[in-house]
């Protein structure tokens, strides 16, 4: 849908006072009233003028509209804030307010842009009373004239909005091994569910209709989880004004500096020196199951794997996967001159 610049429509600045907004509305409404102005675009402009004043002439609506920021321009492509997308209450959707009608002439309802932001604040019946009771040059703008041609229709519950949340959760092999709940905290912009019916200032969201909700939950990582796997936490998503609750989806991402994870099997690098690789040695390595001693056979090459059974992650059926010790030959940084000479001798004989 297109963004509507209500300030531009009324020809006022964003810091205009209530009196300035009302004065601008009176002049434009008199100029483009369908009974006065017979130009082709008069009806469309008159409808936009009334819609703009419906917003800027109401403190709560103006505050919510201003919360969108001042960088928008009329006609730009606009996507409603989270939680507002399904709250269209315009006349085409059978909502709580109907179309403008002057002397039996139907001018249509509020725009989709208006509906997406203020549908929840228009509970039915007449438009805001501040627009009524005006008479410009003999043309009656009374609220009674407008509302008398309207018919109330039962408000329909809008279709479910997208209340689900998807987040990425970084985990380690230790998180899976311990089988203890992992804390997850996240923030989401949601439609305020505490705003008073019919509009008015809301202390929970400051009158914007949107608030930042922070959640902290505990998640138990299932065994045999795979990198990129998505798990569902029912009822931990967003909540709308009708009490409907979405789900939270967590995409699990292994981010472990010590282990590579492949199902229930783990791979861990074990560093040894060139002499240890040639002659063989014993090494103590730290695993999830505790410290264990392993034997490095003589003439072991870098990248060679030593499989350690049952030292991996837990399986659903019981037991554990394996731990692969991946050999990495490293050169000591601080070599003595004698050691360097020995390497030279080995190089010469190779």
JSON list of N, CA and C in Angstrom, two decimals, residues 238-311:
[
{"chain": "A", "resi": 238, "resn": "UNK", "atom": "N", "xyz": [4.06, -14.06, 19.30]},
{"chain": "A", "resi": 238, "resn": "UNK", "atom": "CA", "xyz": [3.39, -12.79, 19.57]},
{"chain": "A", "resi": 238, "resn": "UNK", "atom": "C", "xyz": [1.95, -13.02, 20.01]},
{"chain": "A", "resi": 239, "resn": "UNK", "atom": "N", "xyz": [1.39, -12.03, 20.68]},
{"chain": "A", "resi": 239, "resn": "UNK", "atom": "CA", "xyz": [-0.01, -12.06, 21.12]},
{"chain": "A", "resi": 239, "resn": "UNK", "atom": "C", "xyz": [-0.74, -10.89, 20.49]},
{"chain": "A", "resi": 240, "resn": "UNK", "atom": "N", "xyz": [-1.94, -11.14, 19.94]},
{"chain": "A", "resi": 240, "resn": "UNK", "atom": "CA", "xyz": [-2.69, -10.03, 19.36]},
{"chain": "A", "resi": 240, "resn": "UNK", "atom": "C", "xyz": [-3.81, -9.61, 20.31]},
{"chain": "A", "resi": 241, "resn": "UNK", "atom": "N", "xyz": [-4.59, -8.62, 19.87]},
{"chain": "A", "resi": 241, "resn": "UNK", "atom": "CA", "xyz": [-5.62, -8.05, 20.73]},
{"chain": "A", "resi": 241, "resn": "UNK", "atom": "C", "xyz": [-6.76, -9.02, 21.01]},
{"chain": "A", "resi": 242, "resn": "UNK", "atom": "N", "xyz": [-6.83, -10.11, 20.26]},
{"chain": "A", "resi": 242, "resn": "UNK", "atom": "CA", "xyz": [-7.90, -11.09, 20.45]},
{"chain": "A", "resi": 242, "resn": "UNK", "atom": "C", "xyz": [-7.45, -12.27, 21.30]},
{"chain": "A", "resi": 243, "resn": "UNK", "atom": "N", "xyz": [-6.24, -12.18, 21.85]},
{"chain": "A", "resi": 243, "resn": "UNK", "atom": "CA", "xyz": [-5.74, -13.23, 22.72]},
{"chain": "A", "resi": 243, "resn": "UNK", "atom": "C", "xyz": [-5.11, -14.40, 21.99]},
{"chain": "A", "resi": 244, "resn": "UNK", "atom": "N", "xyz": [-5.00, -14.29, 20.67]},
{"chain": "A", "resi": 244, "resn": "UNK", "atom": "CA", "xyz": [-4.37, -15.36, 19.91]},
{"chain": "A", "resi": 244, "resn": "UNK", "atom": "C", "xyz": [-2.85, -15.28, 20.06]},
{"chain": "A", "resi": 245, "resn": "UNK", "atom": "N", "xyz": [-2.21, -16.42, 20.19]},
{"chain": "A", "resi": 245, "resn": "UNK", "atom": "CA", "xyz": [-0.77, -16.47, 20.43]},
{"chain": "A", "resi": 245, "resn": "UNK", "atom": "C", "xyz": [-0.10, -17.33, 19.37]},
{"chain": "A", "resi": 246, "resn": "UNK", "atom": "N", "xyz": [1.01, -16.84, 18.85]},
{"chain": "A", "resi": 246, "resn": "UNK", "atom": "CA", "xyz": [1.78, -17.60, 17.87]},
{"chain": "A", "resi": 246, "resn": "UNK", "atom": "C", "xyz": [2.82, -18.47, 18.53]},
{"chain": "A", "resi": 247, "resn": "UNK", "atom": "N", "xyz": [3.66, -19.06, 17.72]},
{"chain": "A", "resi": 247, "resn": "UNK", "atom": "CA", "xyz": [4.71, -19.96, 18.21]},
{"chain": "A", "resi": 247, "resn": "UNK", "atom": "C", "xyz": [6.08, -19.35, 17.96]},
{"chain": "A", "resi": 248, "resn": "UNK", "atom": "N", "xyz": [7.05, -19.84, 18.72]},
{"chain": "A", "resi": 248, "resn": "UNK", "atom": "CA", "xyz": [8.44, -19.43, 18.55]},
{"chain": "A", "resi": 248, "resn": "UNK", "atom": "C", "xyz": [9.20, -20.57, 17.88]},
{"chain": "A", "resi": 249, "resn": "UNK", "atom": "N", "xyz": [9.88, -20.25, 16.78]},
{"chain": "A", "resi": 249, "resn": "UNK", "atom": "CA", "xyz": [10.70, -21.23, 16.07]},
{"chain": "A", "resi": 249, "resn": "UNK", "atom": "C", "xyz": [12.17, -20.86, 16.26]},
{"chain": "A", "resi": 250, "resn": "UNK", "atom": "N", "xyz": [12.95, -21.80, 16.74]},
{"chain": "A", "resi": 250, "resn": "UNK", "atom": "CA", "xyz": [14.37, -21.57, 16.94]},
{"chain": "A", "resi": 250, "resn": "UNK", "atom": "C", "xyz": [15.17, -22.39, 15.93]},
{"chain": "A", "resi": 251, "resn": "UNK", "atom": "N", "xyz": [16.00, -21.71, 15.15]},
{"chain": "A", "resi": 251, "resn": "UNK", "atom": "CA", "xyz": [16.91, -22.38, 14.23]},
{"chain": "A", "resi": 251, "resn": "UNK", "atom": "C", "xyz": [18.24, -22.57, 14.97]},
{"chain": "A", "resi": 252, "resn": "UNK", "atom": "N", "xyz": [18.59, -23.82, 15.22]},
{"chain": "A", "resi": 252, "resn": "UNK", "atom": "CA", "xyz": [19.77, -24.13, 16.02]},
{"chain": "A", "resi": 252, "resn": "UNK", "atom": "C", "xyz": [21.03, -24.07, 15.17]},
{"chain": "A", "resi": 253, "resn": "UNK", "atom": "N", "xyz": [22.00, -23.32, 15.65]},
{"chain": "A", "resi": 253, "resn": "UNK", "atom": "CA", "xyz": [23.26, -23.12, 14.93]},
{"chain": "A", "resi": 253, "resn": "UNK", "atom": "C", "xyz": [24.42, -23.48, 15.84]},
{"chain": "A", "resi": 254, "resn": "UNK", "atom": "N", "xyz": [25.14, -24.54, 15.49]},
{"chain": "A", "resi": 254, "resn": "UNK", "atom": "CA", "xyz": [26.30, -24.93, 16.30]},
{"chain": "A", "resi": 254, "resn": "UNK", "atom": "C", "xyz": [27.41, -23.91, 16.10]},
{"chain": "A", "resi": 255, "resn": "UNK", "atom": "N", "xyz": [27.80, -23.28, 17.18]},
{"chain": "A", "resi": 255, "resn": "UNK", "atom": "CA", "xyz": [28.90, -22.33, 17.16]},
{"chain": "A", "resi": 255, "resn": "UNK", "atom": "C", "xyz": [29.83, -22.71, 18.31]},
{"chain": "A", "resi": 256, "resn": "UNK", "atom": "N", "xyz": [30.75, -23.62, 18.00]},
{"chain": "A", "resi": 256, "resn": "UNK", "atom": "CA", "xyz": [31.60, -24.21, 19.03]},
{"chain": "A", "resi": 256, "resn": "UNK", "atom": "C", "xyz": [33.06, -24.10, 18.59]},
{"chain": "A", "resi": 257, "resn": "UNK", "atom": "N", "xyz": [33.87, -23.46, 19.40]},
{"chain": "A", "resi": 257, "resn": "UNK", "atom": "CA", "xyz": [35.29, -23.26, 19.06]},
{"chain": "A", "resi": 257, "resn": "UNK", "atom": "C", "xyz": [36.13, -24.50, 19.35]},
{"chain": "A", "resi": 258, "resn": "UNK", "atom": "N", "xyz": [35.56, -25.48, 20.04]},
{"chain": "A", "resi": 258, "resn": "UNK", "atom": "CA", "xyz": [36.34, -26.66, 20.44]},
{"chain": "A", "resi": 258, "resn": "UNK", "atom": "C", "xyz": [35.99, -27.91, 19.64]},
{"chain": "A", "resi": 259, "resn": "UNK", "atom": "N", "xyz": [34.71, -28.06, 19.29]},
{"chain": "A", "resi": 259, "resn": "UNK", "atom": "CA", "xyz": [34.27, -29.28, 18.62]},
{"chain": "A", "resi": 259, "resn": "UNK", "atom": "C", "xyz": [33.57, -28.98, 17.30]},
{"chain": "A", "resi": 260, "resn": "UNK", "atom": "N", "xyz": [33.78, -29.89, 16.35]},
{"chain": "A", "resi": 260, "resn": "UNK", "atom": "CA", "xyz": [32.92, -29.95, 15.17]},
{"chain": "A", "resi": 260, "resn": "UNK", "atom": "C", "xyz": [31.88, -31.03, 15.45]},
{"chain": "A", "resi": 261, "resn": "UNK", "atom": "N", "xyz": [30.62, -30.73, 15.18]},
{"chain": "A", "resi": 261, "resn": "UNK", "atom": "CA", "xyz": [29.53, -31.63, 15.52]},
{"chain": "A", "resi": 261, "resn": "UNK", "atom": "C", "xyz": [28.95, -32.26, 14.27]},
{"chain": "A", "resi": 262, "resn": "UNK", "atom": "N", "xyz": [28.81, -33.57, 14.28]},
{"chain": "A", "resi": 262, "resn": "UNK", "atom": "CA", "xyz": [28.19, -34.30, 13.20]},
{"chain": "A", "resi": 262, "resn": "UNK", "atom": "C", "xyz": [27.24, -35.34, 13.81]},
{"chain": "A", "resi": 263, "resn": "UNK", "atom": "N", "xyz": [26.00, -34.92, 14.02]},
{"chain": "A", "resi": 263, "resn": "UNK", "atom": "CA", "xyz": [25.07, -35.82, 14.70]},
{"chain": "A", "resi": 263, "resn": "UNK", "atom": "C", "xyz": [25.48, -35.98, 16.16]},
{"chain": "A", "resi": 264, "resn": "UNK", "atom": "N", "xyz": [25.78, -37.21, 16.55]},
{"chain": "A", "resi": 264, "resn": "UNK", "atom": "CA", "xyz": [26.24, -37.46, 17.92]},
{"chain": "A", "resi": 264, "resn": "UNK", "atom": "C", "xyz": [27.75, -37.62, 17.98]},
{"chain": "A", "resi": 265, "resn": "UNK", "atom": "N", "xyz": [28.42, -37.54, 16.82]},
{"chain": "A", "resi": 265, "resn": "UNK", "atom": "CA", "xyz": [29.88, -37.65, 16.80]},
{"chain": "A", "resi": 265, "resn": "UNK", "atom": "C", "xyz": [30.52, -36.27, 16.86]},
{"chain": "A", "resi": 266, "resn": "UNK", "atom": "N", "xyz": [31.65, -36.20, 17.54]},
{"chain": "A", "resi": 266, "resn": "UNK", "atom": "CA", "xyz": [32.39, -34.96, 17.69]},
{"chain": "A", "resi": 266, "resn": "UNK", "atom": "C", "xyz": [33.80, -35.12, 17.12]},
{"chain": "A", "resi": 267, "resn": "UNK", "atom": "N", "xyz": [34.36, -34.01, 16.68]},
{"chain": "A", "resi": 267, "resn": "UNK", "atom": "CA", "xyz": [35.75, -33.99, 16.22]},
{"chain": "A", "resi": 267, "resn": "UNK", "atom": "C", "xyz": [36.47, -32.86, 16.93]},
{"chain": "A", "resi": 268, "resn": "UNK", "atom": "N", "xyz": [37.64, -33.21, 17.48]},
{"chain": "A", "resi": 268, "resn": "UNK", "atom": "CA", "xyz": [38.42, -32.23, 18.22]},
{"chain": "A", "resi": 268, "resn": "UNK", "atom": "C", "xyz": [39.89, -32.33, 17.80]},
{"chain": "A", "resi": 269, "resn": "UNK", "atom": "N", "xyz": [40.53, -31.19, 17.60]},
{"chain": "A", "resi": 269, "resn": "UNK", "atom": "CA", "xyz": [41.93, -31.19, 17.23]},
{"chain": "A", "resi": 269, "resn": "UNK", "atom": "C", "xyz": [42.82, -31.46, 18.44]},
{"chain": "A", "resi": 270, "resn": "UNK", "atom": "N", "xyz": [43.85, -32.27, 18.22]},
{"chain": "A", "resi": 270, "resn": "UNK", "atom": "CA", "xyz": [44.86, -32.55, 19.24]},
{"chain": "A", "resi": 270, "resn": "UNK", "atom": "C", "xyz": [46.22, -32.17, 18.66]},
{"chain": "A", "resi": 271, "resn": "UNK", "atom": "N", "xyz": [46.88, -31.23, 19.29]},
{"chain": "A", "resi": 271, "resn": "UNK", "atom": "CA", "xyz": [48.16, -30.73, 18.77]},
{"chain": "A", "resi": 271, "resn": "UNK", "atom": "C", "xyz": [49.33, -31.55, 19.32]},
{"chain": "A", "resi": 272, "resn": "UNK", "atom": "N", "xyz": [50.25, -31.90, 18.41]},
{"chain": "A", "resi": 272, "resn": "UNK", "atom": "CA", "xyz": [51.48, -32.58, 18.80]},
{"chain": "A", "resi": 272, "resn": "UNK", "atom": "C", "xyz": [52.64, -31.96, 18.04]},
{"chain": "A", "resi": 273, "resn": "UNK", "atom": "N", "xyz": [53.85, -32.17, 18.53]},
{"chain": "A", "resi": 273, "resn": "UNK", "atom": "CA", "xyz": [55.05, -31.64, 17.88]},
{"chain": "A", "resi": 273, "resn": "UNK", "atom": "C", "xyz": [55.58, -32.65, 16.86]},
{"chain": "A", "resi": 274, "resn": "UNK", "atom": "N", "xyz": [56.46, -32.22, 15.95]},
{"chain": "A", "resi": 274, "resn": "UNK", "atom": "CA", "xyz": [57.03, -33.16, 14.98]},
{"chain": "A", "resi": 274, "resn": "UNK", "atom": "C", "xyz": [57.70, -34.38, 15.63]},
{"chain": "A", "resi": 275, "resn": "UNK", "atom": "N", "xyz": [58.52, -34.20, 16.69]},
{"chain": "A", "resi": 275, "resn": "UNK", "atom": "CA", "xyz": [59.12, -35.40, 17.31]},
{"chain": "A", "resi": 275, "resn": "UNK", "atom": "C", "xyz": [58.06, -36.35, 17.87]},
{"chain": "A", "resi": 276, "resn": "UNK", "atom": "N", "xyz": [56.98, -35.78, 18.44]},
{"chain": "A", "resi": 276, "resn": "UNK", "atom": "CA", "xyz": [55.91, -36.63, 18.98]},
{"chain": "A", "resi": 276, "resn": "UNK", "atom": "C", "xyz": [55.21, -37.39, 17.86]},
{"chain": "A", "resi": 277, "resn": "UNK", "atom": "N", "xyz": [55.08, -36.72, 16.70]},
{"chain": "A", "resi": 277, "resn": "UNK", "atom": "CA", "xyz": [54.45, -37.39, 15.56]},
{"chain": "A", "resi": 277, "resn": "UNK", "atom": "C", "xyz": [55.31, -38.53, 15.04]},
{"chain": "A", "resi": 278, "resn": "UNK", "atom": "N", "xyz": [56.61, -38.35, 15.04]},
{"chain": "A", "resi": 278, "resn": "UNK", "atom": "CA", "xyz": [57.52, -39.37, 14.52]},
{"chain": "A", "resi": 278, "resn": "UNK", "atom": "C", "xyz": [57.66, -40.53, 15.50]},
{"chain": "A", "resi": 279, "resn": "UNK", "atom": "N", "xyz": [57.87, -40.22, 16.75]},
{"chain": "A", "resi": 279, "resn": "UNK", "atom": "CA", "xyz": [58.18, -41.24, 17.75]},
{"chain": "A", "resi": 279, "resn": "UNK", "atom": "C", "xyz": [56.95, -41.79, 18.47]},
{"chain": "A", "resi": 280, "resn": "UNK", "atom": "N", "xyz": [55.83, -41.07, 18.38]},
{"chain": "A", "resi": 280, "resn": "UNK", "atom": "CA", "xyz": [54.66, -41.48, 19.15]},
{"chain": "A", "resi": 280, "resn": "UNK", "atom": "C", "xyz": [54.72, -40.90, 20.55]},
{"chain": "A", "resi": 281, "resn": "UNK", "atom": "N", "xyz": [53.58, -40.77, 21.21]},
{"chain": "A", "resi": 281, "resn": "UNK", "atom": "CA", "xyz": [53.56, -40.19, 22.56]},
{"chain": "A", "resi": 281, "resn": "UNK", "atom": "C", "xyz": [52.22, -40.47, 23.22]},
{"chain": "A", "resi": 282, "resn": "UNK", "atom": "N", "xyz": [52.07, -40.03, 24.44]},
{"chain": "A", "resi": 282, "resn": "UNK", "atom": "CA", "xyz": [50.81, -40.10, 25.16]},
{"chain": "A", "resi": 282, "resn": "UNK", "atom": "C", "xyz": [50.34, -38.67, 25.43]},
{"chain": "A", "resi": 283, "resn": "UNK", "atom": "N", "xyz": [49.04, -38.47, 25.32]},
{"chain": "A", "resi": 283, "resn": "UNK", "atom": "CA", "xyz": [48.47, -37.14, 25.52]},
{"chain": "A", "resi": 283, "resn": "UNK", "atom": "C", "xyz": [47.22, -37.24, 26.39]},
{"chain": "A", "resi": 284, "resn": "UNK", "atom": "N", "xyz": [47.07, -36.26, 27.28]},
{"chain": "A", "resi": 284, "resn": "UNK", "atom": "CA", "xyz": [45.82, -36.12, 28.04]},
{"chain": "A", "resi": 284, "resn": "UNK", "atom": "C", "xyz": [44.98, -35.06, 27.35]},
{"chain": "A", "resi": 285, "resn": "UNK", "atom": "N", "xyz": [43.74, -35.42, 26.99]},
{"chain": "A", "resi": 285, "resn": "UNK", "atom": "CA", "xyz": [42.87, -34.45, 26.34]},
{"chain": "A", "resi": 285, "resn": "UNK", "atom": "C", "xyz": [41.58, -34.30, 27.15]},
{"chain": "A", "resi": 286, "resn": "UNK", "atom": "N", "xyz": [41.04, -33.09, 27.11]},
{"chain": "A", "resi": 286, "resn": "UNK", "atom": "CA", "xyz": [39.80, -32.79, 27.82]},
{"chain": "A", "resi": 286, "resn": "UNK", "atom": "C", "xyz": [38.62, -33.11, 26.90]},
{"chain": "A", "resi": 287, "resn": "UNK", "atom": "N", "xyz": [37.67, -33.91, 27.38]},
{"chain": "A", "resi": 287, "resn": "UNK", "atom": "CA", "xyz": [36.46, -34.24, 26.63]},
{"chain": "A", "resi": 287, "resn": "UNK", "atom": "C", "xyz": [35.25, -33.83, 27.44]},
{"chain": "A", "resi": 288, "resn": "UNK", "atom": "N", "xyz": [34.06, -33.95, 26.86]},
{"chain": "A", "resi": 288, "resn": "UNK", "atom": "CA", "xyz": [32.83, -33.66, 27.59]},
{"chain": "A", "resi": 288, "resn": "UNK", "atom": "C", "xyz": [32.62, -34.65, 28.73]},
{"chain": "A", "resi": 289, "resn": "UNK", "atom": "N", "xyz": [33.25, -35.79, 28.64]},
{"chain": "A", "resi": 289, "resn": "UNK", "atom": "CA", "xyz": [33.11, -36.84, 29.66]},
{"chain": "A", "resi": 289, "resn": "UNK", "atom": "C", "xyz": [34.22, -36.77, 30.70]},
{"chain": "A", "resi": 290, "resn": "UNK", "atom": "N", "xyz": [35.11, -35.81, 30.59]},
{"chain": "A", "resi": 290, "resn": "UNK", "atom": "CA", "xyz": [36.25, -35.70, 31.50]},
{"chain": "A", "resi": 290, "resn": "UNK", "atom": "C", "xyz": [37.56, -35.83, 30.75]},
{"chain": "A", "resi": 291, "resn": "UNK", "atom": "N", "xyz": [38.66, -35.75, 31.48]},
{"chain": "A", "resi": 291, "resn": "UNK", "atom": "CA", "xyz": [39.99, -35.85, 30.88]},
{"chain": "A", "resi": 291, "resn": "UNK", "atom": "C", "xyz": [40.37, -37.32, 30.68]},
{"chain": "A", "resi": 292, "resn": "UNK", "atom": "N", "xyz": [40.82, -37.64, 29.48]},
{"chain": "A", "resi": 292, "resn": "UNK", "atom": "CA", "xyz": [41.22, -39.02, 29.17]},
{"chain": "A", "resi": 292, "resn": "UNK", "atom": "C", "xyz": [42.60, -39.00, 28.54]},
{"chain": "A", "resi": 293, "resn": "UNK", "atom": "N", "xyz": [43.33, -40.10, 28.73]},
{"chain": "A", "resi": 293, "resn": "UNK", "atom": "CA", "xyz": [44.65, -40.25, 28.12]},
{"chain": "A", "resi": 293, "resn": "UNK", "atom": "C", "xyz": [44.56, -41.05, 26.84]},
{"chain": "A", "resi": 294, "resn": "UNK", "atom": "N", "xyz": [45.22, -40.57, 25.80]},
{"chain": "A", "resi": 294, "resn": "UNK", "atom": "CA", "xyz": [45.24, -41.30, 24.53]},
{"chain": "A", "resi": 294, "resn": "UNK", "atom": "C", "xyz": [46.69, -41.55, 24.12]},
{"chain": "A", "resi": 295, "resn": "UNK", "atom": "N", "xyz": [46.88, -42.56, 23.32]},
{"chain": "A", "resi": 295, "resn": "UNK", "atom": "CA", "xyz": [48.21, -42.92, 22.83]},
{"chain": "A", "resi": 295, "resn": "UNK", "atom": "C", "xyz": [48.30, -42.59, 21.35]},
{"chain": "A", "resi": 296, "resn": "UNK", "atom": "N", "xyz": [49.28, -41.72, 21.01]},
{"chain": "A", "resi": 296, "resn": "UNK", "atom": "CA", "xyz": [49.53, -41.35, 19.63]},
{"chain": "A", "resi": 296, "resn": "UNK", "atom": "C", "xyz": [50.56, -42.32, 19.07]},
{"chain": "A", "resi": 297, "resn": "UNK", "atom": "N", "xyz": [50.22, -43.09, 18.07]},
{"chain": "A", "resi": 297, "resn": "UNK", "atom": "CA", "xyz": [51.18, -44.07, 17.53]},
{"chain": "A", "resi": 297, "resn": "UNK", "atom": "C", "xyz": [52.32, -43.38, 16.78]},
{"chain": "A", "resi": 298, "resn": "UNK", "atom": "N", "xyz": [53.47, -44.05, 16.66]},
{"chain": "A", "resi": 298, "resn": "UNK", "atom": "CA", "xyz": [54.60, -43.48, 15.89]},
{"chain": "A", "resi": 298, "resn": "UNK", "atom": "C", "xyz": [54.20, -43.24, 14.44]},
{"chain": "A", "resi": 299, "resn": "UNK", "atom": "N", "xyz": [54.89, -42.28, 13.83]},
{"chain": "A", "resi": 299, "resn": "UNK", "atom": "CA", "xyz": [54.71, -41.91, 12.42]},
{"chain": "A", "resi": 299, "resn": "UNK", "atom": "C", "xyz": [53.26, -41.49, 12.10]},
{"chain": "A", "resi": 300, "resn": "UNK", "atom": "N", "xyz": [52.71, -40.71, 13.00]},
{"chain": "A", "resi": 300, "resn": "UNK", "atom": "CA", "xyz": [51.35, -40.20, 12.79]},
{"chain": "A", "resi": 300, "resn": "UNK", "atom": "C", "xyz": [51.42, -38.91, 11.97]},
{"chain": "A", "resi": 301, "resn": "UNK", "atom": "N", "xyz": [50.58, -38.83, 10.96]},
{"chain": "A", "resi": 301, "resn": "UNK", "atom": "CA", "xyz": [50.56, -37.65, 10.08]},
{"chain": "A", "resi": 301, "resn": "UNK", "atom": "C", "xyz": [49.53, -36.63, 10.56]},
{"chain": "A", "resi": 302, "resn": "UNK", "atom": "N", "xyz": [49.74, -35.39, 10.19]},
{"chain": "A", "resi": 302, "resn": "UNK", "atom": "CA", "xyz": [48.78, -34.33, 10.51]},
{"chain": "A", "resi": 302, "resn": "UNK", "atom": "C", "xyz": [47.48, -34.59, 9.76]},
{"chain": "A", "resi": 303, "resn": "UNK", "atom": "N", "xyz": [46.36, -34.46, 10.44]},
{"chain": "A", "resi": 303, "resn": "UNK", "atom": "CA", "xyz": [45.06, -34.71, 9.86]},
{"chain": "A", "resi": 303, "resn": "UNK", "atom": "C", "xyz": [44.55, -36.11, 10.11]},
{"chain": "A", "resi": 304, "resn": "UNK", "atom": "N", "xyz": [45.39, -36.98, 10.64]},
{"chain": "A", "resi": 304, "resn": "UNK", "atom": "CA", "xyz": [44.97, -38.36, 10.93]},
{"chain": "A", "resi": 304, "resn": "UNK", "atom": "C", "xyz": [43.98, -38.37, 12.09]},
{"chain": "A", "resi": 305, "resn": "UNK", "atom": "N", "xyz": [42.98, -39.25, 12.01]},
{"chain": "A", "resi": 305, "resn": "UNK", "atom": "CA", "xyz": [41.93, -39.34, 13.02]},
{"chain": "A", "resi": 305, "resn": "UNK", "atom": "C", "xyz": [42.14, -40.54, 13.93]},
{"chain": "A", "resi": 306, "resn": "UNK", "atom": "N", "xyz": [41.97, -40.33, 15.21]},
{"chain": "A", "resi": 306, "resn": "UNK", "atom": "CA", "xyz": [41.95, -41.41, 16.19]},
{"chain": "A", "resi": 306, "resn": "UNK", "atom": "C", "xyz": [40.56, -41.45, 16.80]},
{"chain": "A", "resi": 307, "resn": "UNK", "atom": "N", "xyz": [39.85, -42.55, 16.64]},
{"chain": "A", "resi": 307, "resn": "UNK", "atom": "CA", "xyz": [38.48, -42.65, 17.12]},
{"chain": "A", "resi": 307, "resn": "UNK", "atom": "C", "xyz": [38.43, -43.10, 18.57]},
{"chain": "A", "resi": 308, "resn": "UNK", "atom": "N", "xyz": [37.73, -42.31, 19.38]},
{"chain": "A", "resi": 308, "resn": "UNK", "atom": "CA", "xyz": [37.55, -42.63, 20.80]},
{"chain": "A", "resi": 308, "resn": "UNK", "atom": "C", "xyz": [36.07, -42.95, 21.00]},
{"chain": "A", "resi": 309, "resn": "UNK", "atom": "N", "xyz": [35.77, -44.21, 21.24]},
{"chain": "A", "resi": 309, "resn": "UNK", "atom": "CA", "xyz": [34.38, -44.65, 21.31]},
{"chain": "A", "resi": 309, "resn": "UNK", "atom": "C", "xyz": [33.66, -44.11, 22.55]},
{"chain": "A", "resi": 310, "resn": "UNK", "atom": "N", "xyz": [32.37, -43.81, 22.34]},
{"chain": "A", "resi": 310, "resn": "UNK", "atom": "CA", "xyz": [31.45, -43.43, 23.43]},
{"chain": "A", "resi": 310, "resn": "UNK", "atom": "C", "xyz": [31.87, -42.17, 24.18]},
{"chain": "A", "resi": 311, "resn": "UNK", "atom": "N", "xyz": [32.59, -41.28, 23.50]},
{"chain": "A", "resi": 311, "resn": "UNK", "atom": "CA", "xyz": [32.98, -40.01, 24.13]},
{"chain": "A", "resi": 311, "resn": "UNK", "atom": "C", "xyz": [32.35, -38.81, 23.41]}
]
